[in-house]
mmCIF file of C-alpha atoms in Angstrom:
data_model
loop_
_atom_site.group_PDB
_atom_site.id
_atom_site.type_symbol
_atom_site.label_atom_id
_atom_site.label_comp_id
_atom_site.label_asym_id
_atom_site.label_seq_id
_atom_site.Cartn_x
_atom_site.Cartn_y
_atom_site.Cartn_z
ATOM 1 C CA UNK A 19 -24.473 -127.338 8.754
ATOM 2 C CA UNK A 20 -22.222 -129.223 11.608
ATOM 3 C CA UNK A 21 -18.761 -128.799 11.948
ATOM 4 C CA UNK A 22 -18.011 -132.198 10.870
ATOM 5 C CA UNK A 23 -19.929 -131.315 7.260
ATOM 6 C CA UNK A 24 -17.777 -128.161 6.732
ATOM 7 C CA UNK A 25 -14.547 -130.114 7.292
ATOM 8 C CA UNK A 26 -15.764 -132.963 4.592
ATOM 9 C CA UNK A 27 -16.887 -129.896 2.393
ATOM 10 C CA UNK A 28 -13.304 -128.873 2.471
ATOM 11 C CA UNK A 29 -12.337 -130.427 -0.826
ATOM 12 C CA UNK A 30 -14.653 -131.231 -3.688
ATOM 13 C CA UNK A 31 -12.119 -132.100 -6.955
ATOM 14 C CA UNK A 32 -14.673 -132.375 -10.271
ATOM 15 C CA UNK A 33 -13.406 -134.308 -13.630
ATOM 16 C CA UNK A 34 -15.072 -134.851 -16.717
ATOM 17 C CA UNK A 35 -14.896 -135.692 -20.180
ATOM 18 C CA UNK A 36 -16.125 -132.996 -23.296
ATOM 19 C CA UNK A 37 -19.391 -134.646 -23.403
ATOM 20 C CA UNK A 38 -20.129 -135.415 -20.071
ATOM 21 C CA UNK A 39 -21.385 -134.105 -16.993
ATOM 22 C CA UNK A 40 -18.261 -133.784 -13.896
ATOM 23 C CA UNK A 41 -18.205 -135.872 -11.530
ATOM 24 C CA UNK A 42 -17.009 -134.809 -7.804
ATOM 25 C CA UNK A 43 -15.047 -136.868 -5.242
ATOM 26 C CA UNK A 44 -15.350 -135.291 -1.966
ATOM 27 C CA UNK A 45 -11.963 -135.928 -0.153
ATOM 28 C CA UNK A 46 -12.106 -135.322 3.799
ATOM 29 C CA UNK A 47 -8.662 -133.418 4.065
ATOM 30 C CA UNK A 48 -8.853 -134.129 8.066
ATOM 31 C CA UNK A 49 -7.612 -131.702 10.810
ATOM 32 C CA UNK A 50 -5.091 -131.571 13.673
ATOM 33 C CA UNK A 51 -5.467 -132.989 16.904
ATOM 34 C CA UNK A 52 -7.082 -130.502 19.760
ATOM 35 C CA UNK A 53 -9.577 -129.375 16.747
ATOM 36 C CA UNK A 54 -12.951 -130.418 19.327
ATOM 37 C CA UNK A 55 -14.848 -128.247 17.512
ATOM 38 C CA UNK A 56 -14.026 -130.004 13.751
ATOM 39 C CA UNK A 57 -12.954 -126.208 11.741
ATOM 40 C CA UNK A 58 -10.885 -126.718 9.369
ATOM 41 C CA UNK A 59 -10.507 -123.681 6.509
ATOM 42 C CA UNK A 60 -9.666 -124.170 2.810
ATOM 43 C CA UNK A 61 -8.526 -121.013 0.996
ATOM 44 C CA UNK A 62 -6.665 -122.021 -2.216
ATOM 45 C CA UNK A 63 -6.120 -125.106 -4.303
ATOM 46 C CA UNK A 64 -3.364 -124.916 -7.326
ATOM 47 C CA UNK A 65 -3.316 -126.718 -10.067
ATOM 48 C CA UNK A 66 -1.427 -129.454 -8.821
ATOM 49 C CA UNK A 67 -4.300 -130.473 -6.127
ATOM 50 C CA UNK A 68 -2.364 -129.012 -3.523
ATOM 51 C CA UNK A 69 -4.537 -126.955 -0.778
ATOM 52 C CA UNK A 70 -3.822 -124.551 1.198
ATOM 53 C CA UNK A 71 -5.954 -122.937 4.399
ATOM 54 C CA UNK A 72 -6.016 -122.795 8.407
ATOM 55 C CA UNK A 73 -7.155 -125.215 10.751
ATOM 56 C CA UNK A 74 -7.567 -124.879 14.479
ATOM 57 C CA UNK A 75 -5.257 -127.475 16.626
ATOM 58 C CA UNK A 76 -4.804 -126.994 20.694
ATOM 59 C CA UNK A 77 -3.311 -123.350 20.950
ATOM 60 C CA UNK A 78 -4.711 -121.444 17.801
ATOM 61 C CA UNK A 79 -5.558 -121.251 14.609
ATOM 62 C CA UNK A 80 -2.117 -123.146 11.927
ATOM 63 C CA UNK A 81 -1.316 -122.593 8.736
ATOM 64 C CA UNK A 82 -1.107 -125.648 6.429
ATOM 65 C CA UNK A 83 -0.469 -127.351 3.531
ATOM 66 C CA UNK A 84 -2.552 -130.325 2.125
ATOM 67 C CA UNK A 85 -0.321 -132.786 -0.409
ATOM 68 C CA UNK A 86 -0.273 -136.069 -1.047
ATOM 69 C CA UNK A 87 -3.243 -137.005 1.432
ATOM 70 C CA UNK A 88 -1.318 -135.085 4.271
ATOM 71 C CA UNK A 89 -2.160 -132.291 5.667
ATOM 72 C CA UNK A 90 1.242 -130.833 6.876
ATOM 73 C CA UNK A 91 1.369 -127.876 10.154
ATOM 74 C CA UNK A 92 3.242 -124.934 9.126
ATOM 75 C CA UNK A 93 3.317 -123.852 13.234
ATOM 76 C CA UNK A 94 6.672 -125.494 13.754
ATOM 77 C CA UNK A 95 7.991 -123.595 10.381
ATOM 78 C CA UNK A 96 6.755 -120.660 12.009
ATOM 79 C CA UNK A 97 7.988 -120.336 15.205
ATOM 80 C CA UNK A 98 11.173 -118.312 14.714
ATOM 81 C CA UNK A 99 8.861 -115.264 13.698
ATOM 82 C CA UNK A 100 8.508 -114.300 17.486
ATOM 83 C CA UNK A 101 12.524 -113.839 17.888
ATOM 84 C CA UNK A 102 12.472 -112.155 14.453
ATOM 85 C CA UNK A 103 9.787 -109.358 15.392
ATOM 86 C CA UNK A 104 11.441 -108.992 19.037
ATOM 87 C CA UNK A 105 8.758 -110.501 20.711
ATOM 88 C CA UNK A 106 9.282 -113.583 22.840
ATOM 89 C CA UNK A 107 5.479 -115.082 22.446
ATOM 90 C CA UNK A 108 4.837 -117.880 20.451
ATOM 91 C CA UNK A 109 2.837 -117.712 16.972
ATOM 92 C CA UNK A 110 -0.739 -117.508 18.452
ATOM 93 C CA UNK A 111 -2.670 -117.525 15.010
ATOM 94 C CA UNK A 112 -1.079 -118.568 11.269
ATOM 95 C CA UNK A 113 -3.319 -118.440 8.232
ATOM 96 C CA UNK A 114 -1.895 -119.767 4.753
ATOM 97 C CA UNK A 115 -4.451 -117.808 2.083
ATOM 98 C CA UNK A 116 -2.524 -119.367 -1.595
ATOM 99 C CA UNK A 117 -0.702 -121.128 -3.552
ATOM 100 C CA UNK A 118 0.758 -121.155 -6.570
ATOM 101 C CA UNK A 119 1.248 -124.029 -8.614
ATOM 102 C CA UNK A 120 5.325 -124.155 -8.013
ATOM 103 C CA UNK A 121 3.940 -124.604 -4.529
ATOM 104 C CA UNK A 122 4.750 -121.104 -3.174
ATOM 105 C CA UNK A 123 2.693 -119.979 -0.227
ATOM 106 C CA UNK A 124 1.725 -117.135 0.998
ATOM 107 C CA UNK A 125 -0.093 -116.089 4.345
ATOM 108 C CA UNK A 126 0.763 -114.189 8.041
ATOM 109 C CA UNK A 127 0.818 -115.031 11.186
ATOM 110 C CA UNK A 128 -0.812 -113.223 14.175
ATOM 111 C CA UNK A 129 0.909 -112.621 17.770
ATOM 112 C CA UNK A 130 -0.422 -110.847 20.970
ATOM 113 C CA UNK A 131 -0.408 -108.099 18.280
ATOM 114 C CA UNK A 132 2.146 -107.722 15.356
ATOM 115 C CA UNK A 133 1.381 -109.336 12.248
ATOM 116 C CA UNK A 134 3.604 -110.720 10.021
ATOM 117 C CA UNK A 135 3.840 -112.024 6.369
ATOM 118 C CA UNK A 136 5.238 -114.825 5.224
ATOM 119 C CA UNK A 137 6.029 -117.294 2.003
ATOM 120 C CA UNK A 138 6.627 -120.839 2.506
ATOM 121 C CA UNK A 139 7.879 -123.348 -0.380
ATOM 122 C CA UNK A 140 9.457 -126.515 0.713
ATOM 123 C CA UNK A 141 10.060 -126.408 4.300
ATOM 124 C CA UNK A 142 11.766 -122.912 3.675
ATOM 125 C CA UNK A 143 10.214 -119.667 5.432
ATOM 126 C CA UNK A 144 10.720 -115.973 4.072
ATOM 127 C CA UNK A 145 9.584 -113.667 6.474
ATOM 128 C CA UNK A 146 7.929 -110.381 4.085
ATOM 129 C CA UNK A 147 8.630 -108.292 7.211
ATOM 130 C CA UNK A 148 6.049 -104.820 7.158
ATOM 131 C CA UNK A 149 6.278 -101.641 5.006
ATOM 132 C CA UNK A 150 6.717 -98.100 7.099
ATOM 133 C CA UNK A 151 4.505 -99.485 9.970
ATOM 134 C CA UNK A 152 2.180 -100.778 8.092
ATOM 135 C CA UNK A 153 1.007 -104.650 8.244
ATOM 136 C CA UNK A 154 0.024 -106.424 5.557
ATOM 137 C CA UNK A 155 -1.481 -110.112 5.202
ATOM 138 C CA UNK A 156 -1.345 -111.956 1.677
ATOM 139 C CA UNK A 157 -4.422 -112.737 0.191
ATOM 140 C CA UNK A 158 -2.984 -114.790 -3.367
ATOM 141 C CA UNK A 159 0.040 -115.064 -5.209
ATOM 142 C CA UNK A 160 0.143 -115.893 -9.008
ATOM 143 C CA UNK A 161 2.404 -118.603 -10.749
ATOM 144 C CA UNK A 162 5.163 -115.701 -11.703
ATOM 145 C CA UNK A 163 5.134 -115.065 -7.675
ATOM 146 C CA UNK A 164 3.485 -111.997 -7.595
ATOM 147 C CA UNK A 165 1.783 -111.537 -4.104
ATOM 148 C CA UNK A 166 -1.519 -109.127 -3.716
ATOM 149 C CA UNK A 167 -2.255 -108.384 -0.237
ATOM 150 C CA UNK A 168 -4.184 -106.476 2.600
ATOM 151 C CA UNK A 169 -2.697 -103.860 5.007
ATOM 152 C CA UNK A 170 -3.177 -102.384 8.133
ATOM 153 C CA UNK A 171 -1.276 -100.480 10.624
ATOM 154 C CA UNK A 172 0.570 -102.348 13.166
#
């Protein structure tokens, strides 16, 4: 399957009627500019057609948000992370892995090496910090805000 394919795949949205059969709209969600290679990932849709995922733009792989037939960057909303973990390098990797449907998302970002969570709603960022050393990156968060999540030491 080309690159292209997998970004038009991104989205299908299905809607039918009791008695009949759904019907799909495929919606190309697009990607940033710098993506060459076309990759953009979907990991979570709510139920307000809001997406969530990662796709790659000219320094890494960025966090966003799809809403309203934009895809919005999360990098810039980021950025502060590296001055919050002590480290001066930019966010190299950010990955956005759900939402809920208030629109709360969760995901981590990736430096030279630390990790670190995050929820975004709104232009706001909440840095979830790590727990005794240990790393963790959030895999889904339910619509009372509960977040489940991976770990690994850092």
């Amino acid at each position: 399957m080309s690159a292209r394919m997998q970004v038009l795949s991104a989205l299908l949205v299905a809607s039918a009627g009791a008695s009949q059969a759904a019907q799909y709209t495929l919606i190309d969600i697009g990607r940033f500019s710098g993506n060459q290679f076309g990759t953009t990932t979907v990991t979570d849709i709510n139920n307000r057609g809001e997406v969530v995922g990662y796709s790659y733009d000219n320094t890494g792989n960025a966090a966003f948000v799809y809403s309203g037939g934009t895809m919005h960057n999360l990098r810039a909303s980021l950025a502060p992370f590296g001055t919050a973990l002590g480290s001066h390098l930019a966010v190299t990797h950010s990955f956005a892995n759900s939402i809920n449907d208030s629109g709360l998302v969760v995901g981590y970002t990736q430096y030279a090496d630390p990790t670190a969570a995050f929820t975004w709603q709104n232009g706001t960022v909440t840095n979830l910090g790590s727990h005794n050393g240990w790393a963790w990156a959030p895999k889904g968060v339910n619509n009372s805000g509960a977040i489940v999540a991976s770990r690994t030491y850092n």
